[in-house]
XYZ file of C-alpha atoms in Angstrom:
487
model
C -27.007 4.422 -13.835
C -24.993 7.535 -13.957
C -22.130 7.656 -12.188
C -21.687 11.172 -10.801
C -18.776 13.393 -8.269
C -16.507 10.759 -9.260
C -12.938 11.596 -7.721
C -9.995 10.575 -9.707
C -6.372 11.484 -9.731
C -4.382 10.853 -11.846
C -0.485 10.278 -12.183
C 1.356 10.832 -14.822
C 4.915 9.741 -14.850
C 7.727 10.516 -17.354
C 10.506 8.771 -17.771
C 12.048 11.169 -20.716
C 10.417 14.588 -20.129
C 12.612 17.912 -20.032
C 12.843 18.984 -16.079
C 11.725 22.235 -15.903
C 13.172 24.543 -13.471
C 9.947 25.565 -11.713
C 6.717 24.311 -11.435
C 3.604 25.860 -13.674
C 0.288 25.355 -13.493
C -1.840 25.929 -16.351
C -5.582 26.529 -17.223
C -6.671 26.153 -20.248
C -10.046 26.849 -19.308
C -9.069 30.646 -18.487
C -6.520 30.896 -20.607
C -3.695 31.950 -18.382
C -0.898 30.920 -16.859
C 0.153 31.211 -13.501
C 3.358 30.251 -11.144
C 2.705 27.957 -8.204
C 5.227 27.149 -5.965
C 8.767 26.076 -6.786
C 9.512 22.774 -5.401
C 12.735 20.802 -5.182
C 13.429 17.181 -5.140
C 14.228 15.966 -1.710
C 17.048 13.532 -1.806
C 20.111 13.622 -4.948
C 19.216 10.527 -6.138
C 15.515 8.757 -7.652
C 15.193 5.199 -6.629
C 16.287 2.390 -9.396
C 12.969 1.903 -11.474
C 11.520 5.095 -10.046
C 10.626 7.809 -12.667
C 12.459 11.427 -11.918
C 9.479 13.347 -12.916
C 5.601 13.429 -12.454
C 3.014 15.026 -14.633
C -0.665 15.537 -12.793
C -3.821 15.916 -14.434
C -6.909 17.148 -14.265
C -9.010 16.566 -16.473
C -12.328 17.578 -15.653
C -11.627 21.188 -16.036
C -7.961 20.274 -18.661
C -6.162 21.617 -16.124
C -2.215 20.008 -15.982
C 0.577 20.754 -13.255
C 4.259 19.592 -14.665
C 6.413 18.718 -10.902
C 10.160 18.132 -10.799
C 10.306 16.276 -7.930
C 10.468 12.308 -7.878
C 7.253 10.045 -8.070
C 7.738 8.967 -4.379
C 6.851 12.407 -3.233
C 3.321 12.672 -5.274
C 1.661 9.348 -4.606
C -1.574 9.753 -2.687
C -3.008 6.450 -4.041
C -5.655 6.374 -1.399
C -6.950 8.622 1.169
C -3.849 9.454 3.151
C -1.403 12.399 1.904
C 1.433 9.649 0.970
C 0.859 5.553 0.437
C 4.659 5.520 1.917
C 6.220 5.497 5.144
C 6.220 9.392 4.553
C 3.631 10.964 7.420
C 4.021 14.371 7.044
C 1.359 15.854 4.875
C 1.843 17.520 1.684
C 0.906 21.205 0.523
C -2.786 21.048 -0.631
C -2.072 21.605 -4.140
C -0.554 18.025 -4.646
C -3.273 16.083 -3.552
C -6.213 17.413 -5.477
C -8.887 15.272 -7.592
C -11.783 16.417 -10.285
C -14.880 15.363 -9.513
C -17.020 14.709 -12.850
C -20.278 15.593 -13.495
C -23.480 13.464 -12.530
C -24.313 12.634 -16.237
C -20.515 11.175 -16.529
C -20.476 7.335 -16.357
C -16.785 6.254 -15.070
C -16.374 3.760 -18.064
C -16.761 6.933 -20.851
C -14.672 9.013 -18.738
C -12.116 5.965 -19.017
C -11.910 5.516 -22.734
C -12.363 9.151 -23.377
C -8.848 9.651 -21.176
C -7.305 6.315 -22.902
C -7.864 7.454 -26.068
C -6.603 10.918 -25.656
C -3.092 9.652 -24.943
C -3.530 6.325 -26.913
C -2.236 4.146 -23.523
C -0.949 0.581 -24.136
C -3.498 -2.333 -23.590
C -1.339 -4.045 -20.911
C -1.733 -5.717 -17.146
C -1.330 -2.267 -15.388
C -0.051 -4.256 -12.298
C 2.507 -6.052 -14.507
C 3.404 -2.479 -16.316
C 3.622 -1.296 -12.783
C 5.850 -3.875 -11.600
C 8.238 -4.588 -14.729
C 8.821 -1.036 -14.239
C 10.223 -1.149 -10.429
C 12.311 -4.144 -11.156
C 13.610 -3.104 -14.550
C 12.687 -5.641 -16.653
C 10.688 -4.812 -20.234
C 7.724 -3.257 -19.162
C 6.034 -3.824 -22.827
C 8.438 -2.809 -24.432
C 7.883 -5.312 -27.749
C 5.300 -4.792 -30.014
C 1.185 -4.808 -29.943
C 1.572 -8.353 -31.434
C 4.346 -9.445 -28.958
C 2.624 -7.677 -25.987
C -0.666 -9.501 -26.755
C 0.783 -12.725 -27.445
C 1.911 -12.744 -23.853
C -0.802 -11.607 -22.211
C -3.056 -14.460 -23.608
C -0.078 -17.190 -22.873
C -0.754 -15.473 -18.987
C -3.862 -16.155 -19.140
C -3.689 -19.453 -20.357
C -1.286 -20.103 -17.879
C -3.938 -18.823 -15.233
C -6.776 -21.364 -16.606
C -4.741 -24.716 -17.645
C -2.893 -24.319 -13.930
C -6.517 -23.985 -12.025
C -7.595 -26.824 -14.328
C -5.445 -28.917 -14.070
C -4.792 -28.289 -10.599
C -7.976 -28.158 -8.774
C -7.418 -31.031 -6.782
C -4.376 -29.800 -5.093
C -5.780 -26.373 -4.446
C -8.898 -28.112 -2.700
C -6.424 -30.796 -0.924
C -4.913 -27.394 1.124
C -7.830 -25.627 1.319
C -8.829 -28.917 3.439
C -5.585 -29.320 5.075
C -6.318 -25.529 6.441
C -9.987 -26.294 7.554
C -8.667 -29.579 9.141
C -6.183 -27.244 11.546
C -8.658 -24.987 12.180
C -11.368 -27.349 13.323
C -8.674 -29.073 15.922
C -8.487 -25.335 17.368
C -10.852 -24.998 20.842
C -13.398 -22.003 20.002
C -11.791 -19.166 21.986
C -8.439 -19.922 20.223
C -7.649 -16.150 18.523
C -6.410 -17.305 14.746
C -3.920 -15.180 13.272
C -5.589 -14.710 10.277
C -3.153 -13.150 8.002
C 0.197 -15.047 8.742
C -2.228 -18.510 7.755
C -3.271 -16.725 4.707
C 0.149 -15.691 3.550
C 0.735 -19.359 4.273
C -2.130 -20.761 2.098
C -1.246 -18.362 -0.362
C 2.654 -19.034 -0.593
C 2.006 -23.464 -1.052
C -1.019 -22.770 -3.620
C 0.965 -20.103 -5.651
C 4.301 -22.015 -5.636
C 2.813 -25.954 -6.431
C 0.430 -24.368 -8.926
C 2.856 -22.243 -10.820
C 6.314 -24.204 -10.030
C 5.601 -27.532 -9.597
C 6.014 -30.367 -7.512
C 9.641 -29.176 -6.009
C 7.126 -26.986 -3.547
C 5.236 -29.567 -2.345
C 8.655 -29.644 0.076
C 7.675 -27.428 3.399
C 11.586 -26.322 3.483
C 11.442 -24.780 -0.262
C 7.969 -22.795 0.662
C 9.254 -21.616 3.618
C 12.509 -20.623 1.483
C 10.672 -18.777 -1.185
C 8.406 -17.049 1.121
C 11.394 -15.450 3.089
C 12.790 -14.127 0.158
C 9.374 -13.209 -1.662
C 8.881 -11.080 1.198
C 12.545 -9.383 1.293
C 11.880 -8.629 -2.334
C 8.048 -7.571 -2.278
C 8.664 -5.310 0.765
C 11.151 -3.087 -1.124
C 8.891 -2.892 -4.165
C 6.242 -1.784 -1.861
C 8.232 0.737 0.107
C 11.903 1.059 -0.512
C 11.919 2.024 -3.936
C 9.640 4.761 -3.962
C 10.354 6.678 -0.618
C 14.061 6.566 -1.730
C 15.091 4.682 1.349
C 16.821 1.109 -0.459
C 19.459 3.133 -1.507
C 20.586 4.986 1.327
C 20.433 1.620 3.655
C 23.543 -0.620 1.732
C 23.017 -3.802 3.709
C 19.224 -3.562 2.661
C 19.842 -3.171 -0.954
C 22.499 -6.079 -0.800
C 19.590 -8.122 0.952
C 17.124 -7.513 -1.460
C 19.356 -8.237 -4.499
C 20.500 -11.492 -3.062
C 16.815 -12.852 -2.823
C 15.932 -11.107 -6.324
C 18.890 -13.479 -7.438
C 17.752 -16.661 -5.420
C 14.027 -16.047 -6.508
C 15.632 -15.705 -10.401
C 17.693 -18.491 -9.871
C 14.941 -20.901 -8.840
C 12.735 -20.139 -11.932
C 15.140 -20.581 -14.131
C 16.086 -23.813 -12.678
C 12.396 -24.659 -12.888
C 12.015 -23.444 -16.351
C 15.078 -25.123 -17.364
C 13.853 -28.741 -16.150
C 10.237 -27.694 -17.961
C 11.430 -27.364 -21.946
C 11.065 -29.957 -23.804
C 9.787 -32.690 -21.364
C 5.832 -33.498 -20.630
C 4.297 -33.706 -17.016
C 1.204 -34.994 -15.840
C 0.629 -31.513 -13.924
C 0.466 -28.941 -16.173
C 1.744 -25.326 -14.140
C 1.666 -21.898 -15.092
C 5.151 -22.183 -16.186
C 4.508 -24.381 -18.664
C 1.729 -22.052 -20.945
C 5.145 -19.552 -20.750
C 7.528 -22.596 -21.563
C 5.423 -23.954 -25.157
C 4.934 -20.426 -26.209
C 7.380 -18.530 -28.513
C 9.324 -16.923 -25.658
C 12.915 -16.733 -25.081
C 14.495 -17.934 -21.689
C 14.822 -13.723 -20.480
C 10.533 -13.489 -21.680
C 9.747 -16.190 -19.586
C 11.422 -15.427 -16.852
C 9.942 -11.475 -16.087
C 6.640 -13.151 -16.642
C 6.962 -16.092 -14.142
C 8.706 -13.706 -12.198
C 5.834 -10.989 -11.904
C 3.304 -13.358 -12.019
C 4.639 -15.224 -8.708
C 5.663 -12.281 -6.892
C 1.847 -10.308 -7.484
C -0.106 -13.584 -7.198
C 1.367 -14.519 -3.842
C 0.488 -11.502 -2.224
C -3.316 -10.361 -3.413
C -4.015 -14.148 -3.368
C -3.008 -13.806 0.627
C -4.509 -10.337 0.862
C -7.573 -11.238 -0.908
C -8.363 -14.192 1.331
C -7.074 -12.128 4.278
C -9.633 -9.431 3.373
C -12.932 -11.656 2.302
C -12.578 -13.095 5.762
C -11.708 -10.181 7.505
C -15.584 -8.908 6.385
C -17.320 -12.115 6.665
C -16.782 -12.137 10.582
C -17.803 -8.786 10.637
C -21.125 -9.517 8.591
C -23.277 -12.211 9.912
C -25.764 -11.634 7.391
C -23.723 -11.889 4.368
C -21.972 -14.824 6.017
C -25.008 -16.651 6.476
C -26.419 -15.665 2.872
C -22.802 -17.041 1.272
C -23.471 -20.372 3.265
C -26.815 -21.172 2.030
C -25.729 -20.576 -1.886
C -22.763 -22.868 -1.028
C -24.931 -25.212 0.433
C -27.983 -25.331 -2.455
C -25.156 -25.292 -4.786
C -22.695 -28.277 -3.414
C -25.417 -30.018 -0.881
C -23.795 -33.493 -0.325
C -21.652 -33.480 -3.254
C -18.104 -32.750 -3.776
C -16.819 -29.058 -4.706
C -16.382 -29.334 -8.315
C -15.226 -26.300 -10.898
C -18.291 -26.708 -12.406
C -20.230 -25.595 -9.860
C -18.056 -23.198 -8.296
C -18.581 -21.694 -11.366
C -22.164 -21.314 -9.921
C -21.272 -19.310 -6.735
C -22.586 -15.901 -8.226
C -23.179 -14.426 -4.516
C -19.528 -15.420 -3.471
C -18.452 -13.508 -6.900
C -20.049 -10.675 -5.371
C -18.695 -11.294 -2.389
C -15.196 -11.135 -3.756
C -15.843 -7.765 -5.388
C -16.799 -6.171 -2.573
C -13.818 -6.899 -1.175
C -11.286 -5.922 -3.696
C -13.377 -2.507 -3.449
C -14.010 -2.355 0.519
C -11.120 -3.177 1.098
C -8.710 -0.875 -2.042
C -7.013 -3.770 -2.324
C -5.046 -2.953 -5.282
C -5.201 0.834 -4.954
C -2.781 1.963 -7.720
C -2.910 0.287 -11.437
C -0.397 2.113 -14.180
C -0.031 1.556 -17.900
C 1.885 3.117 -20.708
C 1.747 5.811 -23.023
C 2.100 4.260 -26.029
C 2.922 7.056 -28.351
C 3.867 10.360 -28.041
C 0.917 12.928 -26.844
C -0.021 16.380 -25.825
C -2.335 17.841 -22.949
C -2.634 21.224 -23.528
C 0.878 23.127 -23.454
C 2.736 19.277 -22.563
C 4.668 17.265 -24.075
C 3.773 13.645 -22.893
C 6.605 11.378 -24.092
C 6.226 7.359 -25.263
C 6.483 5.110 -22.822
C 5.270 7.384 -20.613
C 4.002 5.257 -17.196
C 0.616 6.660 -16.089
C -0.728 6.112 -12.684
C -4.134 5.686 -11.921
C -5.129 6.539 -8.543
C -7.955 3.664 -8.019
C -7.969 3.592 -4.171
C -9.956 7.371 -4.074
C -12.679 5.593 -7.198
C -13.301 3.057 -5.183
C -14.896 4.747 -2.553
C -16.498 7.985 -4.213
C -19.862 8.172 -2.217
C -21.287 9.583 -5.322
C -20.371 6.125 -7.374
C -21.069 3.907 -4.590
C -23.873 4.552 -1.894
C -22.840 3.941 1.225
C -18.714 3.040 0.269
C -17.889 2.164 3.599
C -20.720 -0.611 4.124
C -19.583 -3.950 3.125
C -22.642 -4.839 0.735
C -21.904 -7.485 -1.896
C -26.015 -6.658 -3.255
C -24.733 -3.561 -4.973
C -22.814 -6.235 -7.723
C -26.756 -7.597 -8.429
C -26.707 -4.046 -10.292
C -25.323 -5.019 -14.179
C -24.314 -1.533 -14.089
C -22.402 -1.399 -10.910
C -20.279 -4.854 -12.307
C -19.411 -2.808 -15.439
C -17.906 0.122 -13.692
C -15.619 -2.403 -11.693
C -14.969 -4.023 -15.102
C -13.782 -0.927 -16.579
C -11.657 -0.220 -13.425
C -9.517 -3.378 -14.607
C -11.281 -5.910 -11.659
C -12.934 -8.186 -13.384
C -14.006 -9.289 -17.086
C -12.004 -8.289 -19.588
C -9.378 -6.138 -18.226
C -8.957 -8.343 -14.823
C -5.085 -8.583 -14.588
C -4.492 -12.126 -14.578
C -3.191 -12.810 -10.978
C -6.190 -10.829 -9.647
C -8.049 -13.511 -11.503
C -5.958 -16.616 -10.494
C -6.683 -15.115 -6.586
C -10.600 -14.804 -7.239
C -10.635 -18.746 -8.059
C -8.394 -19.713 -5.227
C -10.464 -17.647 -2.682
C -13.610 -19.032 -3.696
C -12.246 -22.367 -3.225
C -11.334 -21.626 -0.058
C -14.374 -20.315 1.176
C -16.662 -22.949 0.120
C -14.342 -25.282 1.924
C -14.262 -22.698 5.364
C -17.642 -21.268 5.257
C -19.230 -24.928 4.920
C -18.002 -26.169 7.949
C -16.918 -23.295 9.900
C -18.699 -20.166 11.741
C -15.971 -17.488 10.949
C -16.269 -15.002 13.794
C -14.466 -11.610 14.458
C -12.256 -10.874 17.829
C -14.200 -8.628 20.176
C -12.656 -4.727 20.376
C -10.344 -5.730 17.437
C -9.840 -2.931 15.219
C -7.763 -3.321 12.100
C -6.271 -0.639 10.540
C -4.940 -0.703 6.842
C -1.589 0.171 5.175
C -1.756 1.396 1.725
C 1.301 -0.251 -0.433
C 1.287 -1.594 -4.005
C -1.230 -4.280 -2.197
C -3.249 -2.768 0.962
C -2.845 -5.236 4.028
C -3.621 -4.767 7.892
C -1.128 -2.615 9.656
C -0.781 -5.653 12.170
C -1.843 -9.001 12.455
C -5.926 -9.777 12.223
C -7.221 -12.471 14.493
C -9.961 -14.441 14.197
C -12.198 -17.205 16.003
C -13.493 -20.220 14.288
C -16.530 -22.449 15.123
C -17.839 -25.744 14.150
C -21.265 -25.785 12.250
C -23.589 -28.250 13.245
């Protein structure tokens, strides 16, 4: 299937490029060069982890536009002028995209543009995040980066593995609350999910020292202190200028570093009948600081698209009776009588689908980033190593030309081979699935085979939820829900 009017923007952030003193845009199709608007930074200072400069492409046509002004200013990840706070709109000439042509398939476009400036095969939500809190965003070498990236992902399976039973313990403890509810009891969806998310993420990755309500709770306040900065106050430039806000999110950076390396600590050297996702980090050839960013981003991301995906997959189900119902037979002719296994989840193809749909329906990841990994050229520019490019994944998502219909929550499109390996070579599922997108698919489909089996999941009437576009898109405010018993 060729994927055609594709719109993709594309961010391109250096860390060590010259500023120049204006901006320039330049053509190489025409072969001249011509002065746009000069533009100044707004604010003296760029936001810890925050590149100072931003480089935009577009490549359809090689045309590049070199900005001094500070990432936070550029970043229309999805639809909206600014994925910040920031509501007034930007000149038209900063939020342009290429659309390709219809004999262009999104996965050659892809490689064609990672091979031209030879990009680092990382996590891009790990490069992203390393980046904002300063740790070593891949900064070792291919063998060191890869070596981590499989002890991730080994962390991911032996964790699920060998704790499936816990995960399907509290997806029953949830189901169990939600069936004592009367029917026209509004759930709030979201703050239950965030819930779910924050006791299966911290038991499953920490250990047992979570299985305390107390320490959850504790984590989850500062989790959020922490997540909502790296989501907002970094890049609109607003952390520094509010002291008792930075002091408040270093303090629970420190707490939240404190605990892992109190867990990781306790780990080395000593054998448990529960193997956690510390653990894979722990027997691998890491030192204490290694283990530590990676626990560290892997905690932070997977708490919060674990609670958004769940959030989100539900969210549509109650607005989709058909696809409801369709989900509930396959879980049924898959499970009947029997116990839910992760064998035969591994079976649940239409939930998979499901799943997709939502990640894409929803944008729920709408910016990925990785690194330049040597020095390159576009045209008349410089692009220096360790360069941190943006991809702008929210617009690709729903480019009416790549997806009929992109508004219409239809989980059918993924029986398409096709249509699965353009959202594999967007980085959301097979081989380039980060891992804590992949940790949230199994936990979610967990949780609706436990839900969907027993439960109607219906919609509040004249609800409408609107979405807010961060590192992680969420509902701007709380998304109820009613439940019913099946019979």
């Amino acid at each position: 299937m060729a994927l055609g009017g594709l719109s993709l923007r594309l961010l391109l952030a250096g860390t060590r490029a010259p500023a120049p003193r204006r901006s320039i845009a330049l053509s190489a199709d025409a072969g001249r060069r011509s002065r746009s608007r000069p533009w100044r930074p707004v604010g003296s200072r760029v936001p810890r982890g925050a590149p100072a400069h931003t480089l935009c492409l577009k490549l359809g046509q090689a045309e590049a536009l070199l900005l001094e002004r500070p990432i936070r200013d550029v970043a229309p990840w999805a639809e909206e002028p600014c994925w910040t706070s920031r509501s007034s709109p930007l000149p038209s000439c900063w939020h342009w995209w290429e659309r390709y042509s219809t004999s262009t398939r999104l996965s050659d476009k892809l490689q064609e543009f990672r091979g031209l400036l030879q990009l680092k095969k990382t996590d891009p939500f790990e490069t992203m995040l390393k980046s904002l809190l300063r740790y070593q965003s891949g900064g070792g070498n291919v063998s060191e980066n890869h070596m981590r990236k499989k002890l991730c992902e080994n962390g991911v399976t032996n964790s699920l593995k060998s704790n499936f039973a816990l995960l399907l313990k509290l997806s029953e403890e949830l189901l169990d609350k939600w069936l004592s509810y009367p029917e026209t009891q509004h759930v709030p969806l979201s703050q239950h999910m965030l819930g779910f998310a924050m006791k299966s993420v911290t038991q499953m990755v920490m250990g047992s020292t979570f299985e305390n309500d107390q320490e959850v709770i504790r984590f989850q306040k500062n989790h959020g202190t922490v997540w909502s900065e790296i989501g907002k106050g970094f890049l609109d430039g607003s952390l520094d200028k509010n002291t008792t806000r930075k002091k408040q999110y270093e303090d629970a950076l420190v707490q939240l570093e404190s605990v892992l390396r109190n867990i990781i600590k306790e780990r080395k050297g000593r054998n448990f009948s529960q193997h956690i996702f510390i653990d894979s980090l722990v027997q691998g050839n890491l030192n204490d600081q290694q283990i530590l960013e990676d626990s560290m981003i892997f905690s932070l991301a997977s708490c919060i698209i674990t609670a958004k995906l769940c959030t989100w997959a539900i969210c549509f189900l109650t607005t989709s009776e058909e696809v409801q119902k369709k989900l509930y037979e396959e879980i049924n002719q898959v499970f009947g009588n029997g116990p839910i296994t992760p064998e035969k989840i591994e079976q649940l193809r239409y939930c998979q689908h499901v799943l997709c749909e939502t990640v894409r329906t929803a944008k729920l990841t709408p910016v990925s980033a990785q690194l330049q990994d040597i020095e390159g050229k576009i045209d008349q520019f410089i692009i220096p190593r360790e360069t941190l490019v943006l991809y702008a994944l929210g617009v690709v998502l729903q480019d009416p030309n790549t997806w009929p219909s992109p508004h219409k929550f239809d989980p059918d499109r993924f029986d398409d081979e096709l249509v699965m390996k353009t959202f594999s070579s967007l980085g959301f599922s097979g081989t380039r699935e980060c891992p804590e997108l992949r940790f949230a698919y199994m936990v979610t489909t967990v949780l609706l085979s436990v839900l969907v089996k027993r439960l109607h999941l219906l919609s509040v009437e004249g609800q409408v939820i609107e979405t807010k576009y961060e590192l992680v898109t969420s509902s701007r405010e709380e998304a109820w829900i009613t439940v019913s018993k099946r019979y």
